[in-house]
mmCIF file of C-alpha atoms and ligand atoms in Angstrom:
data_model
loop_
_atom_site.group_PDB
_atom_site.id
_atom_site.type_symbol
_atom_site.label_atom_id
_atom_site.label_comp_id
_atom_site.label_asym_id
_atom_site.label_seq_id
_atom_site.Cartn_x
_atom_site.Cartn_y
_atom_site.Cartn_z
ATOM 1 C CA UNK A 174 -2.047 35.737 1.949
ATOM 2 C CA UNK A 175 -1.881 33.762 -1.274
ATOM 3 C CA UNK A 176 -3.634 33.820 -4.594
ATOM 4 C CA UNK A 177 -5.477 30.524 -4.750
ATOM 5 C CA UNK A 178 -7.335 29.098 -7.736
ATOM 6 C CA UNK A 179 -10.100 26.744 -6.676
ATOM 7 C CA UNK A 180 -10.657 24.158 -9.411
ATOM 8 C CA UNK A 181 -14.190 22.800 -9.269
ATOM 9 C CA UNK A 182 -17.052 21.457 -11.344
ATOM 10 C CA UNK A 183 -15.715 19.927 -14.523
ATOM 11 C CA UNK A 184 -17.478 17.425 -16.683
ATOM 12 C CA UNK A 185 -17.363 14.372 -14.482
ATOM 13 C CA UNK A 186 -20.535 12.812 -13.145
ATOM 14 C CA UNK A 187 -19.523 14.114 -9.759
ATOM 15 C CA UNK A 188 -19.743 17.699 -11.009
ATOM 16 C CA UNK A 189 -22.493 18.651 -8.580
ATOM 17 C CA UNK A 190 -20.615 17.291 -5.579
ATOM 18 C CA UNK A 191 -17.491 19.114 -6.742
ATOM 19 C CA UNK A 192 -19.340 22.418 -7.108
ATOM 20 C CA UNK A 193 -20.519 22.059 -3.524
ATOM 21 C CA UNK A 194 -17.052 21.124 -2.268
ATOM 22 C CA UNK A 195 -15.570 24.036 -4.224
ATOM 23 C CA UNK A 196 -18.016 26.653 -2.992
ATOM 24 C CA UNK A 197 -17.390 25.658 0.582
ATOM 25 C CA UNK A 198 -13.627 25.759 0.095
ATOM 26 C CA UNK A 199 -13.848 29.222 -1.507
ATOM 27 C CA UNK A 200 -15.724 30.590 1.493
ATOM 28 C CA UNK A 201 -13.166 29.092 3.870
ATOM 29 C CA UNK A 202 -10.226 30.461 1.875
ATOM 30 C CA UNK A 203 -11.763 33.932 1.876
ATOM 31 C CA UNK A 204 -12.299 33.789 5.619
ATOM 32 C CA UNK A 205 -8.646 32.792 5.924
ATOM 33 C CA UNK A 206 -7.749 35.965 4.030
ATOM 34 C CA UNK A 207 -6.676 34.476 0.724
ATOM 35 C CA UNK A 208 -7.427 35.899 -2.680
ATOM 36 C CA UNK A 209 -9.647 33.353 -4.406
ATOM 37 C CA UNK A 210 -10.111 32.779 -8.117
ATOM 38 C CA UNK A 211 -12.736 30.101 -8.750
ATOM 39 C CA UNK A 212 -12.404 28.119 -11.948
ATOM 40 C CA UNK A 213 -15.141 25.829 -13.206
ATOM 41 C CA UNK A 214 -12.826 23.599 -15.208
ATOM 42 C CA UNK A 215 -13.500 23.371 -18.913
ATOM 43 C CA UNK A 216 -11.715 23.619 -22.255
ATOM 44 C CA UNK A 217 -10.122 26.923 -21.266
ATOM 45 C CA UNK A 218 -8.548 25.604 -18.046
ATOM 46 C CA UNK A 219 -4.940 26.269 -19.103
ATOM 47 C CA UNK A 220 -5.703 29.756 -20.398
ATOM 48 C CA UNK A 221 -7.551 30.634 -17.215
ATOM 49 C CA UNK A 222 -4.750 29.351 -14.988
ATOM 50 C CA UNK A 223 -2.174 31.307 -17.000
ATOM 51 C CA UNK A 224 -4.295 34.414 -16.624
ATOM 52 C CA UNK A 225 -4.984 33.894 -12.908
ATOM 53 C CA UNK A 226 -1.312 33.163 -12.091
ATOM 54 C CA UNK A 227 -2.178 31.593 -8.731
ATOM 55 C CA UNK A 228 0.411 30.796 -6.067
ATOM 56 C CA UNK A 229 -1.460 27.558 -5.475
ATOM 57 C CA UNK A 230 -4.320 25.558 -6.909
ATOM 58 C CA UNK A 231 -6.898 23.979 -4.639
ATOM 59 C CA UNK A 232 -8.230 20.961 -6.523
ATOM 60 C CA UNK A 233 -11.836 20.425 -5.441
ATOM 61 C CA UNK A 234 -12.662 18.052 -8.284
ATOM 62 C CA UNK A 235 -13.920 14.499 -7.917
ATOM 63 C CA UNK A 236 -13.948 11.563 -10.293
ATOM 64 C CA UNK A 237 -12.244 11.142 -13.672
ATOM 65 C CA UNK A 238 -9.959 13.990 -14.830
ATOM 66 C CA UNK A 239 -9.970 15.776 -11.477
ATOM 67 C CA UNK A 240 -8.999 12.924 -9.217
ATOM 68 C CA UNK A 241 -7.191 10.570 -11.584
ATOM 69 C CA UNK A 242 -3.994 12.528 -12.147
ATOM 70 C CA UNK A 243 -5.038 14.392 -15.312
ATOM 71 C CA UNK A 244 -5.490 17.837 -13.791
ATOM 72 C CA UNK A 245 -2.512 17.189 -11.513
ATOM 73 C CA UNK A 246 -0.362 16.508 -14.594
ATOM 74 C CA UNK A 247 -1.464 19.804 -16.137
ATOM 75 C CA UNK A 248 -0.664 21.678 -12.924
ATOM 76 C CA UNK A 249 2.793 20.078 -12.869
ATOM 77 C CA UNK A 250 3.410 21.287 -16.422
ATOM 78 C CA UNK A 251 2.327 24.803 -15.486
ATOM 79 C CA UNK A 252 4.496 24.686 -12.351
ATOM 80 C CA UNK A 253 1.552 25.483 -10.050
ATOM 81 C CA UNK A 254 1.667 23.767 -6.625
ATOM 82 C CA UNK A 255 -1.612 22.043 -5.827
ATOM 83 C CA UNK A 256 -3.432 20.455 -2.914
ATOM 84 C CA UNK A 257 -3.527 16.736 -2.358
ATOM 85 C CA UNK A 258 -1.740 13.850 -3.950
ATOM 86 C CA UNK A 259 0.598 13.831 -6.921
ATOM 87 C CA UNK A 260 -0.029 12.279 -10.309
ATOM 88 C CA UNK A 261 1.076 8.719 -9.595
ATOM 89 C CA UNK A 262 -0.879 8.341 -6.354
ATOM 90 C CA UNK A 263 -3.974 9.727 -8.076
ATOM 91 C CA UNK A 264 -3.567 7.206 -10.895
ATOM 92 C CA UNK A 265 -3.250 4.375 -8.382
ATOM 93 C CA UNK A 266 -6.185 5.456 -6.208
ATOM 94 C CA UNK A 267 -8.613 6.220 -9.032
ATOM 95 C CA UNK A 268 -8.202 2.738 -10.458
ATOM 96 C CA UNK A 269 -9.869 0.271 -8.090
ATOM 97 C CA UNK A 270 -8.360 -2.705 -9.920
ATOM 98 C CA UNK A 271 -4.820 -1.350 -9.643
ATOM 99 C CA UNK A 272 -5.410 -0.392 -6.009
ATOM 100 C CA UNK A 273 -6.642 -3.883 -5.176
ATOM 101 C CA UNK A 274 -3.706 -5.574 -6.871
ATOM 102 C CA UNK A 275 -1.332 -3.360 -4.896
ATOM 103 C CA UNK A 276 -3.228 -4.174 -1.674
ATOM 104 C CA UNK A 277 -2.966 -7.909 -2.331
ATOM 105 C CA UNK A 278 0.723 -7.616 -3.132
ATOM 106 C CA UNK A 279 1.273 -5.773 0.146
ATOM 107 C CA UNK A 280 -0.737 -8.377 2.058
ATOM 108 C CA UNK A 281 -3.539 -5.967 2.976
ATOM 109 C CA UNK A 282 -7.108 -7.325 3.092
ATOM 110 C CA UNK A 283 -9.484 -6.477 0.247
ATOM 111 C CA UNK A 284 -12.519 -8.452 -0.952
ATOM 112 C CA UNK A 285 -11.725 -11.153 -3.502
ATOM 113 C CA UNK A 286 -12.373 -9.978 -7.056
ATOM 114 C CA UNK A 287 -12.051 -10.524 -10.786
ATOM 115 C CA UNK A 288 -11.622 -7.653 -13.219
ATOM 116 C CA UNK A 289 -12.321 -7.479 -16.921
ATOM 117 C CA UNK A 290 -12.180 -5.016 -19.743
ATOM 118 C CA UNK A 291 -14.990 -4.622 -22.221
ATOM 119 C CA UNK A 292 -12.756 -6.187 -24.865
ATOM 120 C CA UNK A 293 -12.477 -9.387 -22.779
ATOM 121 C CA UNK A 294 -16.229 -9.792 -23.226
ATOM 122 C CA UNK A 295 -16.272 -8.613 -26.837
ATOM 123 C CA UNK A 296 -13.218 -10.428 -28.149
ATOM 124 C CA UNK A 297 -12.388 -13.206 -25.687
ATOM 125 C CA UNK A 298 -15.766 -14.581 -24.690
ATOM 126 C CA UNK A 299 -15.286 -13.683 -21.014
ATOM 127 C CA UNK A 300 -19.033 -14.173 -20.472
ATOM 128 C CA UNK A 301 -18.389 -17.920 -20.568
ATOM 129 C CA UNK A 302 -16.270 -17.563 -17.414
ATOM 130 C CA UNK A 303 -19.030 -15.870 -15.414
ATOM 131 C CA UNK A 304 -20.369 -19.160 -14.046
ATOM 132 C CA UNK A 305 -16.978 -20.022 -12.549
ATOM 133 C CA UNK A 306 -16.631 -16.533 -11.086
ATOM 134 C CA UNK A 307 -20.098 -16.657 -9.555
ATOM 135 C CA UNK A 308 -19.312 -19.980 -7.943
ATOM 136 C CA UNK A 309 -16.111 -18.574 -6.502
ATOM 137 C CA UNK A 310 -17.537 -15.303 -5.156
ATOM 138 C CA UNK A 311 -21.033 -16.372 -3.999
ATOM 139 C CA UNK A 312 -24.077 -14.139 -4.245
ATOM 140 C CA UNK A 313 -24.677 -11.303 -3.884
ATOM 141 C CA UNK A 314 -21.792 -10.193 -6.083
ATOM 142 C CA UNK A 315 -20.801 -6.539 -6.204
ATOM 143 C CA UNK A 316 -20.257 -5.272 -9.740
ATOM 144 C CA UNK A 317 -18.500 -1.926 -10.113
ATOM 145 C CA UNK A 318 -16.647 0.157 -12.666
ATOM 146 C CA UNK A 319 -12.875 0.346 -12.088
ATOM 147 C CA UNK A 320 -12.721 4.097 -12.086
ATOM 148 C CA UNK A 321 -15.671 6.002 -10.746
ATOM 149 C CA UNK A 322 -16.763 7.421 -7.441
ATOM 150 C CA UNK A 323 -19.841 8.243 -5.391
ATOM 151 C CA UNK A 324 -21.084 4.679 -5.884
ATOM 152 C CA UNK A 325 -21.989 5.451 -9.504
ATOM 153 C CA UNK A 326 -22.489 2.297 -11.543
ATOM 154 C CA UNK A 327 -22.264 -0.030 -8.528
ATOM 155 C CA UNK A 328 -24.807 -2.852 -8.438
ATOM 156 C CA UNK A 329 -25.344 -5.798 -6.141
ATOM 157 C CA UNK A 330 -26.249 -8.853 -8.222
ATOM 158 C CA UNK A 331 -28.389 -11.195 -6.105
ATOM 159 C CA UNK A 332 -28.529 -14.013 -8.637
ATOM 160 C CA UNK A 333 -26.806 -15.053 -11.866
ATOM 161 C CA UNK A 334 -29.704 -13.488 -13.750
ATOM 162 C CA UNK A 335 -28.770 -10.047 -12.353
ATOM 163 C CA UNK A 336 -25.135 -10.186 -13.459
ATOM 164 C CA UNK A 337 -25.432 -9.268 -17.174
ATOM 165 C CA UNK A 338 -27.463 -6.115 -16.470
ATOM 166 C CA UNK A 339 -25.073 -5.159 -13.656
ATOM 167 C CA UNK A 340 -22.140 -5.543 -16.036
ATOM 168 C CA UNK A 341 -23.828 -3.424 -18.685
ATOM 169 C CA UNK A 342 -24.492 -0.742 -16.085
ATOM 170 C CA UNK A 343 -20.885 -0.780 -14.866
ATOM 171 C CA UNK A 344 -19.516 -0.736 -18.412
ATOM 172 C CA UNK A 345 -21.505 2.398 -19.097
ATOM 173 C CA UNK A 346 -19.144 4.151 -16.650
ATOM 174 C CA UNK A 347 -15.808 2.587 -17.534
ATOM 175 C CA UNK A 348 -14.268 0.167 -20.023
ATOM 176 C CA UNK A 349 -13.081 -1.964 -17.089
ATOM 177 C CA UNK A 350 -15.202 -3.443 -14.329
ATOM 178 C CA UNK A 351 -14.684 -5.643 -11.344
ATOM 179 C CA UNK A 352 -16.812 -8.340 -9.804
ATOM 180 C CA UNK A 353 -16.193 -8.381 -6.085
ATOM 181 C CA UNK A 354 -17.134 -10.550 -3.135
ATOM 182 C CA UNK A 355 -19.866 -8.879 -1.102
ATOM 183 C CA UNK A 356 -18.909 -8.112 2.485
ATOM 184 C CA UNK A 357 -21.931 -8.133 4.743
ATOM 185 C CA UNK A 358 -21.240 -5.584 7.389
ATOM 186 C CA UNK A 359 -20.606 -1.999 8.338
ATOM 187 C CA UNK A 360 -19.451 0.750 6.023
ATOM 188 C CA UNK A 361 -16.470 2.653 7.457
ATOM 189 C CA UNK A 362 -14.424 5.577 6.197
ATOM 190 C CA UNK A 363 -11.058 6.589 7.591
ATOM 191 C CA UNK A 364 -9.864 9.991 6.482
ATOM 192 C CA UNK A 365 -6.270 11.053 6.858
ATOM 193 C CA UNK A 366 -4.762 14.488 7.197
ATOM 194 C CA UNK A 367 -1.025 15.061 6.991
ATOM 195 C CA UNK A 368 -0.505 11.320 7.168
ATOM 196 C CA UNK A 369 -2.480 11.032 10.417
ATOM 197 C CA UNK A 370 -5.685 8.988 10.560
ATOM 198 C CA UNK A 371 -8.705 10.950 11.814
ATOM 199 C CA UNK A 372 -11.591 9.434 13.821
ATOM 200 C CA UNK A 373 -13.451 6.657 11.975
ATOM 201 C CA UNK A 374 -16.811 7.522 10.399
ATOM 202 C CA UNK A 375 -19.561 4.942 9.947
ATOM 203 C CA UNK A 376 -22.130 5.530 7.202
ATOM 204 C CA UNK A 377 -25.498 4.080 8.125
ATOM 205 C CA UNK A 378 -28.164 4.203 5.403
ATOM 206 C CA UNK A 379 -31.359 5.258 7.145
ATOM 207 C CA UNK A 380 -33.793 3.202 5.083
ATOM 208 C CA UNK A 381 -31.448 0.272 4.418
ATOM 209 C CA UNK A 382 -31.886 0.910 0.703
ATOM 210 C CA UNK A 383 -28.263 0.804 -0.211
ATOM 211 C CA UNK A 384 -29.075 0.485 -3.874
ATOM 212 C CA UNK A 385 -30.054 4.112 -3.877
ATOM 213 C CA UNK A 386 -26.647 5.662 -3.589
ATOM 214 C CA UNK A 387 -27.979 9.120 -4.365
ATOM 215 C CA UNK A 388 -29.048 9.023 -0.749
ATOM 216 C CA UNK A 389 -25.562 9.560 0.539
ATOM 217 C CA UNK A 390 -25.485 13.149 -0.704
ATOM 218 C CA UNK A 391 -28.889 14.060 0.539
ATOM 219 C CA UNK A 392 -28.817 15.397 4.030
ATOM 220 C CA UNK A 393 -30.706 13.159 6.376
ATOM 221 C CA UNK A 394 -30.834 10.011 4.275
ATOM 222 C CA UNK A 395 -27.615 8.565 5.550
ATOM 223 C CA UNK A 396 -26.568 8.874 9.157
ATOM 224 C CA UNK A 397 -22.899 9.409 9.740
ATOM 225 C CA UNK A 398 -21.603 8.382 13.100
ATOM 226 C CA UNK A 399 -18.316 9.948 14.049
ATOM 227 C CA UNK A 400 -16.446 8.651 15.859
ATOM 228 C CA UNK A 401 -17.952 5.290 14.894
ATOM 229 C CA UNK A 402 -18.993 3.179 17.865
ATOM 230 C CA UNK A 403 -16.442 0.397 17.611
ATOM 231 C CA UNK A 404 -14.292 -1.581 19.996
ATOM 232 C CA UNK A 405 -11.044 0.325 20.508
ATOM 233 C CA UNK A 406 -9.032 -2.447 18.880
ATOM 234 C CA UNK A 407 -11.142 -2.274 15.696
ATOM 235 C CA UNK A 408 -10.817 1.508 15.513
ATOM 236 C CA UNK A 409 -7.089 1.203 15.915
ATOM 237 C CA UNK A 410 -6.818 -1.480 13.249
ATOM 238 C CA UNK A 411 -8.999 0.480 10.791
ATOM 239 C CA UNK A 412 -6.813 3.552 11.283
ATOM 240 C CA UNK A 413 -3.624 1.562 10.935
ATOM 241 C CA UNK A 414 -4.903 -0.115 7.758
ATOM 242 C CA UNK A 415 -5.908 3.255 6.314
ATOM 243 C CA UNK A 416 -2.466 4.642 7.052
ATOM 244 C CA UNK A 417 -0.813 1.681 5.357
ATOM 245 C CA UNK A 418 -2.988 2.174 2.286
ATOM 246 C CA UNK A 419 -2.148 5.889 2.274
ATOM 247 C CA UNK A 420 1.542 5.069 2.287
ATOM 248 C CA UNK A 421 1.267 2.155 -0.134
ATOM 249 C CA UNK A 422 -0.417 4.285 -2.782
ATOM 250 C CA UNK A 423 1.920 7.219 -2.155
ATOM 251 C CA UNK A 424 -0.935 9.553 -1.245
ATOM 252 C CA UNK A 425 -0.057 12.984 0.086
ATOM 253 C CA UNK A 426 -1.711 15.571 2.305
ATOM 254 C CA UNK A 427 -5.133 14.049 2.773
ATOM 255 C CA UNK A 428 -7.278 11.184 1.525
ATOM 256 C CA UNK A 429 -10.043 8.860 2.607
ATOM 257 C CA UNK A 430 -9.905 5.086 2.719
ATOM 258 C CA UNK A 431 -13.200 3.160 2.540
ATOM 259 C CA UNK A 432 -13.500 -0.140 4.389
ATOM 260 C CA UNK A 433 -16.043 -2.770 5.307
ATOM 261 C CA UNK A 434 -16.195 -4.417 8.725
ATOM 262 C CA UNK A 435 -17.802 -7.859 8.698
ATOM 263 C CA UNK A 436 -19.633 -9.547 11.561
ATOM 264 C CA UNK A 437 -16.516 -11.544 12.458
ATOM 265 C CA UNK A 438 -14.656 -8.287 13.053
ATOM 266 C CA UNK A 439 -12.540 -8.556 9.899
ATOM 267 C CA UNK A 440 -11.750 -5.382 7.998
ATOM 268 C CA UNK A 441 -11.529 -5.167 4.208
ATOM 269 C CA UNK A 442 -10.263 -2.216 2.200
ATOM 270 C CA UNK A 443 -12.590 -1.259 -0.655
ATOM 271 C CA UNK A 444 -10.791 1.727 -2.110
ATOM 272 C CA UNK A 445 -8.962 4.976 -1.486
ATOM 273 C CA UNK A 446 -10.104 8.425 -2.564
ATOM 274 C CA UNK A 447 -7.385 10.934 -3.345
ATOM 275 C CA UNK A 448 -9.831 13.863 -3.285
ATOM 276 C CA UNK A 449 -12.629 13.001 -0.896
ATOM 277 C CA UNK A 450 -15.721 15.170 -0.820
ATOM 278 C CA UNK A 451 -15.614 18.411 1.139
ATOM 279 C CA UNK A 452 -19.338 19.160 1.208
ATOM 280 C CA UNK A 453 -21.201 19.662 4.449
ATOM 281 C CA UNK A 454 -22.286 16.008 4.448
ATOM 282 C CA UNK A 455 -18.868 14.629 3.479
ATOM 283 C CA UNK A 456 -16.889 12.297 5.693
ATOM 284 C CA UNK A 457 -13.481 13.992 5.792
ATOM 285 C CA UNK A 458 -14.786 17.322 7.156
ATOM 286 C CA UNK A 459 -16.870 15.434 9.729
ATOM 287 C CA UNK A 460 -13.891 13.364 10.819
ATOM 288 C CA UNK A 461 -11.743 16.496 11.083
ATOM 289 C CA UNK A 462 -14.450 18.179 13.141
ATOM 290 C CA UNK A 463 -14.499 15.206 15.518
ATOM 291 C CA UNK A 464 -10.737 15.629 15.913
ATOM 292 C CA UNK A 465 -11.272 19.286 16.823
ATOM 293 C CA UNK A 466 -10.259 20.630 13.402
ATOM 294 C CA UNK A 467 -12.913 22.982 12.015
ATOM 295 C CA UNK A 468 -13.502 23.365 8.278
ATOM 296 C CA UNK A 469 -11.484 26.568 7.876
ATOM 297 C CA UNK A 470 -8.548 25.083 9.721
ATOM 298 C CA UNK A 471 -8.824 21.930 7.596
ATOM 299 C CA UNK A 472 -8.686 23.940 4.387
ATOM 300 C CA UNK A 473 -5.778 25.966 5.768
ATOM 301 C CA UNK A 474 -3.864 22.792 6.589
ATOM 302 C CA UNK A 475 -4.483 21.385 3.111
ATOM 303 C CA UNK A 476 -3.070 24.560 1.613
ATOM 304 C CA UNK A 477 -0.016 24.518 3.886
ATOM 305 C CA UNK A 478 0.671 20.915 2.918
ATOM 306 C CA UNK A 479 0.481 21.870 -0.758
ATOM 307 C CA UNK A 480 2.951 24.702 -0.214
ATOM 308 C CA UNK A 481 5.292 22.401 1.711
ATOM 309 C CA UNK A 482 5.433 19.995 -1.227
ATOM 310 C CA UNK A 483 5.984 22.744 -3.795
ATOM 311 C CA UNK A 484 9.095 22.139 -5.884
ATOM 312 C CA UNK A 485 12.040 24.431 -5.135
HETATM 313 N N1 ADP B 45 -17.543 -5.656 -1.723
HETATM 314 C C1 ADP B 45 -18.487 -4.929 -1.144
HETATM 315 N N2 ADP B 45 -19.249 -5.458 -0.162
HETATM 316 C C2 ADP B 45 -20.232 -4.719 0.424
HETATM 317 N N3 ADP B 45 -20.516 -3.454 0.106
HETATM 318 C C3 ADP B 45 -19.797 -2.869 -0.862
HETATM 319 C C4 ADP B 45 -18.738 -3.565 -1.533
HETATM 320 N N4 ADP B 45 -18.213 -2.736 -2.449
HETATM 321 C C5 ADP B 45 -18.890 -1.576 -2.355
HETATM 322 N N5 ADP B 45 -19.838 -1.645 -1.399
HETATM 323 C C6 ADP B 45 -20.761 -0.547 -1.001
HETATM 324 O O1 ADP B 45 -20.762 0.443 -2.010
HETATM 325 C C7 ADP B 45 -20.167 1.656 -1.529
HETATM 326 C C8 ADP B 45 -19.287 2.280 -2.594
HETATM 327 O O2 ADP B 45 -18.248 1.394 -2.951
HETATM 328 P P1 ADP B 45 -16.746 1.871 -3.161
HETATM 329 O O3 ADP B 45 -15.940 0.670 -3.541
HETATM 330 O O4 ADP B 45 -16.278 2.631 -1.971
HETATM 331 O O5 ADP B 45 -16.842 2.806 -4.449
HETATM 332 P P2 ADP B 45 -17.085 4.379 -4.657
HETATM 333 O O6 ADP B 45 -17.216 5.007 -3.306
HETATM 334 O O7 ADP B 45 -15.893 4.863 -5.392
HETATM 335 O O8 ADP B 45 -18.299 4.489 -5.498
HETATM 336 C C9 ADP B 45 -19.389 1.235 -0.283
HETATM 337 O O9 ADP B 45 -19.233 2.302 0.607
HETATM 338 C C10 ADP B 45 -20.265 0.109 0.262
HETATM 339 O O10 ADP B 45 -21.394 0.650 0.923
HETATM 340 MG MG1 MG B 46 -16.118 4.690 -1.645
#
């Protein structure tokens, strides 16, 4: 039995998802016989961790601060072992632009893109380059903030007239955005546990309204098929790609890699999530379930992996 602090909530826009992930993890940890101290992370995080003196921290945070290496850095300073990836991998995975540059460098497929900071528009007249970018990427163009999750701030611009508003929306989430080639196809997620790819999940929006990303967290509005019905070769390639991304970014313990499969059977990596959702509609728990790993066992494995990485 260990004393485990579950870090959840926080101030990110994914607070509600994190609270749900956290609550579920707490229940599992209690069933596994651990002593649980839940912490809704806030200004007093350090004080509360010092008071709780946990053997381990279970990081059930999503989005900026929780998933981008910030909380991980604080846990390193306090000498508290924690679940999931270390600081550097979190930094790499949270930043879609950095991830995509690393993918390209490693020769892994990712949709073509251009990335800009707000200052490029403010100080360098980047808006004048939009025409050339639009010509290169074709419509629709996907506009997204570099560092955000749960599809927040993502817009599909159908025409040049849609691009400015999409950029404004994306810039409201981050000071850097990317414009990305749209991949028409199927939305796949490959979760990994202990460096092993789990069965592929396909997310199928029920009403085809993929602009309404809120839908993905509402039970019944997105169908998740697991294992996804794919030719064996595609499944194998998706899992192999996900594993290569996991290793490339230096992820540890568990993660989820999001991909698109186009009609020609080509796979493209969109991003990696260092702390994927653990709610009852989330993909990683579903993929684990399909591999015969129930939620409690999953949480137990995550904790064991954290302990195994703990510094001597
Ligand atoms: N280039 C793209 N082509 C087609 N669909 C995309 C593209 N980028 C994102 N999407 C859609 O938006 C969803 C969220 O995008 P993603 O890059 O995974 O960001 P996040 O999950 O962090 O919000 C994807 O699962 C996919 O449905
Ligand atoms: Mg995603």
